[in-house]
PDB file of C-alpha atoms in Angstrom:
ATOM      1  CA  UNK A 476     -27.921 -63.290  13.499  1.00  0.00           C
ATOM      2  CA  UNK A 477     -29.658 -61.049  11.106  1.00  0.00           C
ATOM      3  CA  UNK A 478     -28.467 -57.803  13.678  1.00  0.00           C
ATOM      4  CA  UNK A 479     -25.532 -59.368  13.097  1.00  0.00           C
ATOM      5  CA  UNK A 480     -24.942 -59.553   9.328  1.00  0.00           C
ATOM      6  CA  UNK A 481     -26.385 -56.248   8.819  1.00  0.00           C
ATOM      7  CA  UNK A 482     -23.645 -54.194  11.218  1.00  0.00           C
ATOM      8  CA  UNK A 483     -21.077 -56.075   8.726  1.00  0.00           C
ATOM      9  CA  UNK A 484     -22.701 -54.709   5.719  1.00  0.00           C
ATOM     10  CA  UNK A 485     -22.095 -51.840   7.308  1.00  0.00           C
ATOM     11  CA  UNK A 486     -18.945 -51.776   7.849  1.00  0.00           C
ATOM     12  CA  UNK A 487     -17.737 -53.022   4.952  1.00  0.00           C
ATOM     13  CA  UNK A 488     -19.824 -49.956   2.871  1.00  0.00           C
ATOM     14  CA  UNK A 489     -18.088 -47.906   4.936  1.00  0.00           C
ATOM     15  CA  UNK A 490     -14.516 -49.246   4.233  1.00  0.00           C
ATOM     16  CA  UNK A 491     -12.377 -48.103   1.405  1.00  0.00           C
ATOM     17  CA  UNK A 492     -13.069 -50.529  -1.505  1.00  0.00           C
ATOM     18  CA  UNK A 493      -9.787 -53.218  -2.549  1.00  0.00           C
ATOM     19  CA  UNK A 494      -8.086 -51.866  -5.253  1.00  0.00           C
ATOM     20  CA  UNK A 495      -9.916 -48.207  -4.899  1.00  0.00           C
ATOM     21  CA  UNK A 496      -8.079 -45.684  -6.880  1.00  0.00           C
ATOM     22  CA  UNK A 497      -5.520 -43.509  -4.925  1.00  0.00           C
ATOM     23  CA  UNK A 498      -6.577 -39.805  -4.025  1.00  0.00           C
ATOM     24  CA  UNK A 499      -4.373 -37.064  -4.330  1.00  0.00           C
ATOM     25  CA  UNK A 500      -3.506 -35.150  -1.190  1.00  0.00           C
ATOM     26  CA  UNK A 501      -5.258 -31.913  -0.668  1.00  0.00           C
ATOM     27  CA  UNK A 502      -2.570 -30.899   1.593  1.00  0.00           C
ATOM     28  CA  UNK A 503       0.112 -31.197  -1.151  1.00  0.00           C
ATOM     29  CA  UNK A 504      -2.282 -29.470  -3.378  1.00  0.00           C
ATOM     30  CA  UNK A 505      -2.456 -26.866  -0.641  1.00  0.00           C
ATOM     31  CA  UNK A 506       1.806 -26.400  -0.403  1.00  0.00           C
ATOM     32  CA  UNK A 507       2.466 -26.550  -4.116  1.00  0.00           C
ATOM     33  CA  UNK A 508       0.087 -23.170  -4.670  1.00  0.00           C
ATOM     34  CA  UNK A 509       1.734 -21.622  -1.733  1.00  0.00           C
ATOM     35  CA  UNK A 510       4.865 -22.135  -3.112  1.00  0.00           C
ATOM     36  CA  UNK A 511       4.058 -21.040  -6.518  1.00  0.00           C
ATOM     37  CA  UNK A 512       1.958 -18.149  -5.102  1.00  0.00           C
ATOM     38  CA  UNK A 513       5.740 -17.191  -3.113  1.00  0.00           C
ATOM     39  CA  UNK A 514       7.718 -17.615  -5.898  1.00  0.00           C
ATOM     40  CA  UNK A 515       6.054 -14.715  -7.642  1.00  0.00           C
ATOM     41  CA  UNK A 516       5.554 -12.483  -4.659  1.00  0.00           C
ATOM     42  CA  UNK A 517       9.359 -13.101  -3.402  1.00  0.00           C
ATOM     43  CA  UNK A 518      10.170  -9.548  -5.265  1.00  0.00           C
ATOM     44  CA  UNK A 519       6.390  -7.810  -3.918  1.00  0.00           C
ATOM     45  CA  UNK A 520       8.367  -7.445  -0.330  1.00  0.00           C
ATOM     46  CA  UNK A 521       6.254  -8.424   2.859  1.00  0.00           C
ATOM     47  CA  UNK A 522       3.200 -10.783   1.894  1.00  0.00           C
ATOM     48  CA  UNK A 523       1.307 -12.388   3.653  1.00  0.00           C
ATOM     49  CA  UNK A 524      -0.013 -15.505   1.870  1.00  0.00           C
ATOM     50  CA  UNK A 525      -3.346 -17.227   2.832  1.00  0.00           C
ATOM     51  CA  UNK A 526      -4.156 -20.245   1.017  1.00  0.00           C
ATOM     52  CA  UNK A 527      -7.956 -21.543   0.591  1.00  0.00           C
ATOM     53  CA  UNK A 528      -8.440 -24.921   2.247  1.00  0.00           C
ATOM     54  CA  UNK A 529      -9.909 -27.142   0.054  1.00  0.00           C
ATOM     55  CA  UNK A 530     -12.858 -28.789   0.831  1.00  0.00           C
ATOM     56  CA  UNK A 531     -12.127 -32.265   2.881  1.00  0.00           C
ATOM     57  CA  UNK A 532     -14.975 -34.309   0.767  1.00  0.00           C
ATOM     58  CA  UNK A 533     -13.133 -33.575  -2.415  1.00  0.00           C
ATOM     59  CA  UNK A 534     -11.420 -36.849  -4.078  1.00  0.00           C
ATOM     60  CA  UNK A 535      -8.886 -36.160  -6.799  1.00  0.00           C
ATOM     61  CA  UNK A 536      -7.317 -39.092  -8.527  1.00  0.00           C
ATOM     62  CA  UNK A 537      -3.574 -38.738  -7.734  1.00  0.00           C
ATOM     63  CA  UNK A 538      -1.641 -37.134 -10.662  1.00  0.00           C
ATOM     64  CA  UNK A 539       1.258 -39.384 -12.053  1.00  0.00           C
ATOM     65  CA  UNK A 540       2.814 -35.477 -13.214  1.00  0.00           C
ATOM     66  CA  UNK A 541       4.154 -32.368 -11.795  1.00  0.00           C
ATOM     67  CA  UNK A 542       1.097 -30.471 -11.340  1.00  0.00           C
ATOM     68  CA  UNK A 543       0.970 -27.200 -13.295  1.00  0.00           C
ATOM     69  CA  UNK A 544      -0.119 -23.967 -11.408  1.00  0.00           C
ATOM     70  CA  UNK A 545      -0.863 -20.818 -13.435  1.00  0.00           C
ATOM     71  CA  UNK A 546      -3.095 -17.396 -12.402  1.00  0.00           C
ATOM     72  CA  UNK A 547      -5.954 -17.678 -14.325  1.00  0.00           C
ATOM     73  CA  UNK A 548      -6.548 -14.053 -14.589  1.00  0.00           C
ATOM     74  CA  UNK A 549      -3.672 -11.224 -14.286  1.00  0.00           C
ATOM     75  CA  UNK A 550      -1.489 -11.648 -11.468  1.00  0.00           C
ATOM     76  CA  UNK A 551      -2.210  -8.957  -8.320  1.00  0.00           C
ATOM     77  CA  UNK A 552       0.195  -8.113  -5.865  1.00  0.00           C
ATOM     78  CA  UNK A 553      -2.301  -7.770  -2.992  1.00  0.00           C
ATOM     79  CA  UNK A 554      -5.601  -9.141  -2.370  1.00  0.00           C
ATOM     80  CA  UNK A 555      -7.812 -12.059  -3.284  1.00  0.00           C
ATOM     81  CA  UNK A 556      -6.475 -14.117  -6.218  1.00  0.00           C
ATOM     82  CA  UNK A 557      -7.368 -17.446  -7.708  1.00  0.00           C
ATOM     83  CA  UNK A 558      -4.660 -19.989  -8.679  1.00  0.00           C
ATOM     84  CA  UNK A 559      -5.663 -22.791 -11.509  1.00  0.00           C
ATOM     85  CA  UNK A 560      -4.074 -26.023 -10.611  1.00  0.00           C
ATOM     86  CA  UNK A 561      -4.172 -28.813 -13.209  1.00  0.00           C
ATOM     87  CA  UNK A 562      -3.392 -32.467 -13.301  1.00  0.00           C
ATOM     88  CA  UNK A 563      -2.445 -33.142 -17.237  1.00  0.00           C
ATOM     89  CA  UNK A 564      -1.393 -37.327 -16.419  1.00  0.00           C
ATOM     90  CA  UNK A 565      -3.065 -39.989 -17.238  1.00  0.00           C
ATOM     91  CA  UNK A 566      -6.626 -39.171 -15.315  1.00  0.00           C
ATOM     92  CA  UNK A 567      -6.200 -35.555 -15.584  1.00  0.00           C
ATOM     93  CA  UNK A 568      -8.501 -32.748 -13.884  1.00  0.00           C
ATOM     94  CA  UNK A 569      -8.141 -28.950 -12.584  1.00  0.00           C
ATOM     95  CA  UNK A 570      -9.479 -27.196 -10.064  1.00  0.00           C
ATOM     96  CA  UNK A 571      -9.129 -23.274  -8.314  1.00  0.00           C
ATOM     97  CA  UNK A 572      -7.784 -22.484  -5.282  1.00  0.00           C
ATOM     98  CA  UNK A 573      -8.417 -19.282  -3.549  1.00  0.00           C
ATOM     99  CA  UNK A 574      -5.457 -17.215  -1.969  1.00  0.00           C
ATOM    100  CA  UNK A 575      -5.535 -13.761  -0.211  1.00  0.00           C
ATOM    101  CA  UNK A 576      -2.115 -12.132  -0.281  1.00  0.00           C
ATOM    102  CA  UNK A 577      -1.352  -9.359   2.409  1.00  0.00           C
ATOM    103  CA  UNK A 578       1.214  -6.588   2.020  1.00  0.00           C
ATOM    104  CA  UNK A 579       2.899  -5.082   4.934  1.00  0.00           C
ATOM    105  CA  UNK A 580       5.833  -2.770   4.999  1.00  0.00           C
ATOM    106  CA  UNK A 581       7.664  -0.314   7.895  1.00  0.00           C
ATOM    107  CA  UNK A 582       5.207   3.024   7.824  1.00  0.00           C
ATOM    108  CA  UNK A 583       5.256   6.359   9.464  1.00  0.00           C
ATOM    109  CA  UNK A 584       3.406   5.718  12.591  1.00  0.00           C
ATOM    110  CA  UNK A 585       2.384   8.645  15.512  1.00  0.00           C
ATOM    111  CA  UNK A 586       3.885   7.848  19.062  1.00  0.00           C
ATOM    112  CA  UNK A 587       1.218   9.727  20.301  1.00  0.00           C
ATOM    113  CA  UNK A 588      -2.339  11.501  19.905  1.00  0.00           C
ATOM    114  CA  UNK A 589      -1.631  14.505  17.261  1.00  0.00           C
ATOM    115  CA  UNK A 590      -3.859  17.480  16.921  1.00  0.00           C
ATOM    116  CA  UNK A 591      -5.372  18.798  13.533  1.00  0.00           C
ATOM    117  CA  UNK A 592      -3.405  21.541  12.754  1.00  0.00           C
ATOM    118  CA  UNK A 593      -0.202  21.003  14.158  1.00  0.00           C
ATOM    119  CA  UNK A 594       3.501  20.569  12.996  1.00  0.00           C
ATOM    120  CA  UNK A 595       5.214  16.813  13.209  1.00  0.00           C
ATOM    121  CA  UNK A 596       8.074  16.567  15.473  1.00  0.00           C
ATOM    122  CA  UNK A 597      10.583  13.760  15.135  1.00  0.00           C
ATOM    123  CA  UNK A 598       9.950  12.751  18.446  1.00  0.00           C
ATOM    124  CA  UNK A 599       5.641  11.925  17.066  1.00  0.00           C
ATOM    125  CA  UNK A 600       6.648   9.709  14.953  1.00  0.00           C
ATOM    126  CA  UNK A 601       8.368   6.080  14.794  1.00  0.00           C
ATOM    127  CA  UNK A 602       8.109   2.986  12.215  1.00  0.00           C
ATOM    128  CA  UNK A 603       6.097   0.073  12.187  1.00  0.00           C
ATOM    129  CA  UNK A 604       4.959  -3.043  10.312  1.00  0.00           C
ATOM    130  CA  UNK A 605       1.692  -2.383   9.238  1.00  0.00           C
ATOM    131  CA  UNK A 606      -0.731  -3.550   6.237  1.00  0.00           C
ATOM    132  CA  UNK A 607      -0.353  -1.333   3.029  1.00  0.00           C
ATOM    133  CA  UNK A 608      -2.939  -2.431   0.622  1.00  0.00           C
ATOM    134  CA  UNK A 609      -6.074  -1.466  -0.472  1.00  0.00           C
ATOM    135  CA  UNK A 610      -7.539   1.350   1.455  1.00  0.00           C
ATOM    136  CA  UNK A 611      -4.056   1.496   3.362  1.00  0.00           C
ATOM    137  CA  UNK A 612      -2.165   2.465   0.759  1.00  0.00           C
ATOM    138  CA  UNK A 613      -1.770   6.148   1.652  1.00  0.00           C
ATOM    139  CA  UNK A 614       1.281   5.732   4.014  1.00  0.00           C
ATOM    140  CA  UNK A 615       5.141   7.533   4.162  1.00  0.00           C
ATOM    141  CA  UNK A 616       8.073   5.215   4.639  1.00  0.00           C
ATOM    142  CA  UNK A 617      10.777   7.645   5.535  1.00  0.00           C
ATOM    143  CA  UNK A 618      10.107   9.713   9.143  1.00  0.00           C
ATOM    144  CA  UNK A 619      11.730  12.627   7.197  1.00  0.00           C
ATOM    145  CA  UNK A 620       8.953  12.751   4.892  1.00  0.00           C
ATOM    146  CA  UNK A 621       6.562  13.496   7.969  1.00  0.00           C
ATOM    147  CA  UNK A 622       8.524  15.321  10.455  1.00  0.00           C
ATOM    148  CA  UNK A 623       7.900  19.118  10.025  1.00  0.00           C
ATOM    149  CA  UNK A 624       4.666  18.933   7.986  1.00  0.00           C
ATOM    150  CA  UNK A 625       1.574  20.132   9.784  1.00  0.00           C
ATOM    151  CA  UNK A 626      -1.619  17.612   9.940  1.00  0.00           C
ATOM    152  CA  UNK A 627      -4.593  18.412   8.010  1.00  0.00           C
ATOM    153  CA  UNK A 628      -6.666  15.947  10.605  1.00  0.00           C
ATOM    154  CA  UNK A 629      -6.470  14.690  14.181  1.00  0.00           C
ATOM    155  CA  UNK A 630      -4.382  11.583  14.366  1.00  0.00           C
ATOM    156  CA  UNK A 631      -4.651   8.516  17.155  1.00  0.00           C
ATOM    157  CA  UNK A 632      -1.703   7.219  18.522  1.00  0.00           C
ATOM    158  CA  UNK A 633      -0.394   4.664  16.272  1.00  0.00           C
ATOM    159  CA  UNK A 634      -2.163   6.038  13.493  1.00  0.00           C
ATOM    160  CA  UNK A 635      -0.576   5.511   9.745  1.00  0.00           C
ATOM    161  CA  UNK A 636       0.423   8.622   8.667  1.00  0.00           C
ATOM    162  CA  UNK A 637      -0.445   9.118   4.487  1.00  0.00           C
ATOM    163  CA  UNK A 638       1.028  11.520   2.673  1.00  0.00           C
ATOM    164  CA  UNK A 639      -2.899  12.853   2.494  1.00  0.00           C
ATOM    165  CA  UNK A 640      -2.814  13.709   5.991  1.00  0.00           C
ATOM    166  CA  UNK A 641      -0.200  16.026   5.699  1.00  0.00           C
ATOM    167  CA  UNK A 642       0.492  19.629   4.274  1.00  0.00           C
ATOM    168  CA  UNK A 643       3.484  21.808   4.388  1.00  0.00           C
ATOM    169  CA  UNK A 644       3.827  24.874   7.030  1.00  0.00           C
ATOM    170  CA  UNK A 645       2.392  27.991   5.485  1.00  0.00           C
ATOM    171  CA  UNK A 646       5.452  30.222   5.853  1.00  0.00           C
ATOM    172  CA  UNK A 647       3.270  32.557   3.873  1.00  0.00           C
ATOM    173  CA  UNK A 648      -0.649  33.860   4.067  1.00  0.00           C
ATOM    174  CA  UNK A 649      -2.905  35.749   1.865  1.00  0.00           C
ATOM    175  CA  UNK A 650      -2.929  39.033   2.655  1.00  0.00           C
ATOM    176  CA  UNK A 651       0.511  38.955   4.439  1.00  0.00           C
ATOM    177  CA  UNK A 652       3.491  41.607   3.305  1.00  0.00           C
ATOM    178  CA  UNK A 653       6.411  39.820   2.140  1.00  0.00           C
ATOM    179  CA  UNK A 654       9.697  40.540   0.163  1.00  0.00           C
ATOM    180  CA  UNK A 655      10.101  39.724  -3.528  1.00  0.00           C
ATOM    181  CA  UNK A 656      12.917  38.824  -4.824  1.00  0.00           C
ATOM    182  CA  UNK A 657      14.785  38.119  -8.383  1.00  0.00           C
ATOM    183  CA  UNK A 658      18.028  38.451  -9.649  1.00  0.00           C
ATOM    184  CA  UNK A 659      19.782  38.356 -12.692  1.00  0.00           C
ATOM    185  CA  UNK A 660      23.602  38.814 -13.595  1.00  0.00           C
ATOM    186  CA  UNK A 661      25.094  39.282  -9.769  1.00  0.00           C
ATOM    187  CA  UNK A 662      22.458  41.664  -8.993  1.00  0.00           C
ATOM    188  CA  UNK A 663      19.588  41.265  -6.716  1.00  0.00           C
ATOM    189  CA  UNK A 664      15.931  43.019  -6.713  1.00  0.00           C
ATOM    190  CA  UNK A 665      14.047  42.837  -3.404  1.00  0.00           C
ATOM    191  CA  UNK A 666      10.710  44.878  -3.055  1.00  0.00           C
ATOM    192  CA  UNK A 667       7.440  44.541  -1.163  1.00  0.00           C
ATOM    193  CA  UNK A 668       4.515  42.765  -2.142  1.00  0.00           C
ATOM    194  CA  UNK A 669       0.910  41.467  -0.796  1.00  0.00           C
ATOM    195  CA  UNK A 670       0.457  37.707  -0.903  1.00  0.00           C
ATOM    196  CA  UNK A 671      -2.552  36.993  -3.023  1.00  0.00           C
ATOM    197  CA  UNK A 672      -2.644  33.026  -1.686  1.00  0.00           C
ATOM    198  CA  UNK A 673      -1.373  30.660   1.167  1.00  0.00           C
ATOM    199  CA  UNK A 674       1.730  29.077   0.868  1.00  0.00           C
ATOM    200  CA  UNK A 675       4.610  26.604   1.984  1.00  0.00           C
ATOM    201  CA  UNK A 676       8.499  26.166   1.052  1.00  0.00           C
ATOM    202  CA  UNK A 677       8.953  25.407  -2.311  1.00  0.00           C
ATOM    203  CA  UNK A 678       5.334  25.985  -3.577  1.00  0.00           C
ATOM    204  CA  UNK A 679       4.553  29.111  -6.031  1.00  0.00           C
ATOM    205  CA  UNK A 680       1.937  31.625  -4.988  1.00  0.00           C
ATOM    206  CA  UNK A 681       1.027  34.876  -6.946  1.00  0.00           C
ATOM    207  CA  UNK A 682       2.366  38.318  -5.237  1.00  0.00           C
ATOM    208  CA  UNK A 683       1.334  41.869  -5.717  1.00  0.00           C
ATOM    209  CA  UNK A 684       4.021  44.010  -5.807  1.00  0.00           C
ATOM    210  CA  UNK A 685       2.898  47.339  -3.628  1.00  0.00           C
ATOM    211  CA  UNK A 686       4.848  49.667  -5.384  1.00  0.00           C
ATOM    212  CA  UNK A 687       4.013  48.942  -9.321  1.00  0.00           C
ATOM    213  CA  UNK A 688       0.852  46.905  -8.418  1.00  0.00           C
ATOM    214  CA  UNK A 689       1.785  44.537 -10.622  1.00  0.00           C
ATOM    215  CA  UNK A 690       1.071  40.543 -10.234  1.00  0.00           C
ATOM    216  CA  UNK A 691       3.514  38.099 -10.724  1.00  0.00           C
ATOM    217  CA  UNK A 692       4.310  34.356  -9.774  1.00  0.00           C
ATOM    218  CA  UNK A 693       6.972  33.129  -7.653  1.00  0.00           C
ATOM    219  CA  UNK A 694       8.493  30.457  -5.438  1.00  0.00           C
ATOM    220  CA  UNK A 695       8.787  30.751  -1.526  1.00  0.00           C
ATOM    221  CA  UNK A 696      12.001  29.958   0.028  1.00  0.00           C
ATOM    222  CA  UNK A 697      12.664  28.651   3.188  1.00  0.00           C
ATOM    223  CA  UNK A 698      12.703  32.244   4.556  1.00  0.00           C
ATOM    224  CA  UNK A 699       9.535  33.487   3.464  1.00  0.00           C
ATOM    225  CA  UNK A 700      10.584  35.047   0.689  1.00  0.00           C
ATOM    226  CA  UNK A 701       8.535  35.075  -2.599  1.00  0.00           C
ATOM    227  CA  UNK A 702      11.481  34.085  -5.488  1.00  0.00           C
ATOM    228  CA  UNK A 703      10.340  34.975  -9.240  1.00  0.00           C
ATOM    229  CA  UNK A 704      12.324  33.913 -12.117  1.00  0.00           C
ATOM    230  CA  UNK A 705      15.834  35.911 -13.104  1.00  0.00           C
ATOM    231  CA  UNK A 706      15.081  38.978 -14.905  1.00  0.00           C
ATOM    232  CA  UNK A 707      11.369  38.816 -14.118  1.00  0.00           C
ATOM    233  CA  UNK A 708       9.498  42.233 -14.497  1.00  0.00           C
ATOM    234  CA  UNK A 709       8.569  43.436 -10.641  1.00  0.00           C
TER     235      UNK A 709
END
């Protein structure tokens, strides 16, 4: 009898009490961050969004208002954030929910194992969904801007390919002869010069002009060919 009895006290301590106050759903908690957390990252592109489950022992007295959702610190487009929520009704109370938001976005990729040293073909390189924040933020999203550059490291296949990785061909070395050119009014000047640096289309190098010996600055063309500005001295 007294077994008895005392299995029923149990029980009953371990039944909701009559009358108990209702508790909030953490799952509803859950959806209305994720939904405010999307709202703001609908113009970020592809995010991931991760939302903190809350811990199952927590009891929340259920808000008779909207709940209010706000980033307590300065919104971030990727990584870990925190997102207030707060009940303002009649029993009110607030609490932080963690969130990790992931960005992805279609990246220059290799096909294949790429040497140091050697010059992208079209035919390397493809797009894929991959992640693109923090540390991954080096990446090109247009195959043009990667095919025909040379790679200043060895590259897996698959690999992300950063605009770091990259360098343009050196249609031009120190030491080498090339031509200089400039022109002004219809006519062109073309003599020889001594490269005094490396360098790639479109990037300006210094040249020694053999004849006069004197230095000046100039652009190389597609060609090869040091350009210095119209009417420049050669």
């Amino acid at each position: 009898m007294i077994r008895t009895a005392a299995i029923l006290l149990l029980i009953a301590g371990l039944a909701p009490a009559v009358g108990a106050a209702p508790i909030h759903d953490l799952a509803a908690i859950e959806r209305t961050v994720r939904q405010f957390v999307a709202a703001g990252a609908a113009t970020a592109g592809d995010v991931e969004i991760s939302v903190g489950r809350l811990d199952p022992r927590l009891r929340l007295p259920r808000c008779d208002e909207t709940l209010d959702t706000r980033y307590p610190n300065a919104r971030r487009s990727s990584g870990p954030v925190s997102v207030e929520v707060r009940c303002n009704g009649a029993k009110p109370w607030s609490l932080y929910v963690p969130v990790t938001l992931t960005r992805y976005a279609e990246v220059v990729v290799t096909t294949r194992p790429v040497a140091r040293g050697q010059v992208l073909a079209p035919t390397d390189l493809a797009l894929a969904r991959r992640r693109v924040d923090g540390a991954r933020a080096d990446f090109l999203a247009g195959l043009n801007e990667a095919a025909g550059q040379v790679t200043r490291r060895s590259l897996a296949a698959g690999a992300v390919v950063g605009a770091n990785q990259l360098e343009r061909p050196r249609l031009v070395r120190r030491g080498d002869h090339v031509m200089l050119s400039s022109g002004h009014g219809g006519i062109n000047v073309s003599v020889k010069g001594e490269a005094l640096a490396d360098g790639g289309a479109g990037e300006r190098i210094r040249v020694r002009n053999l004849s006069s010996e004197r230095v000046v600055e100039g652009i190389v063309n597609a060609d090869g060919v040091v350009v210095v500005g119209h009417g420049a001295i050669l």
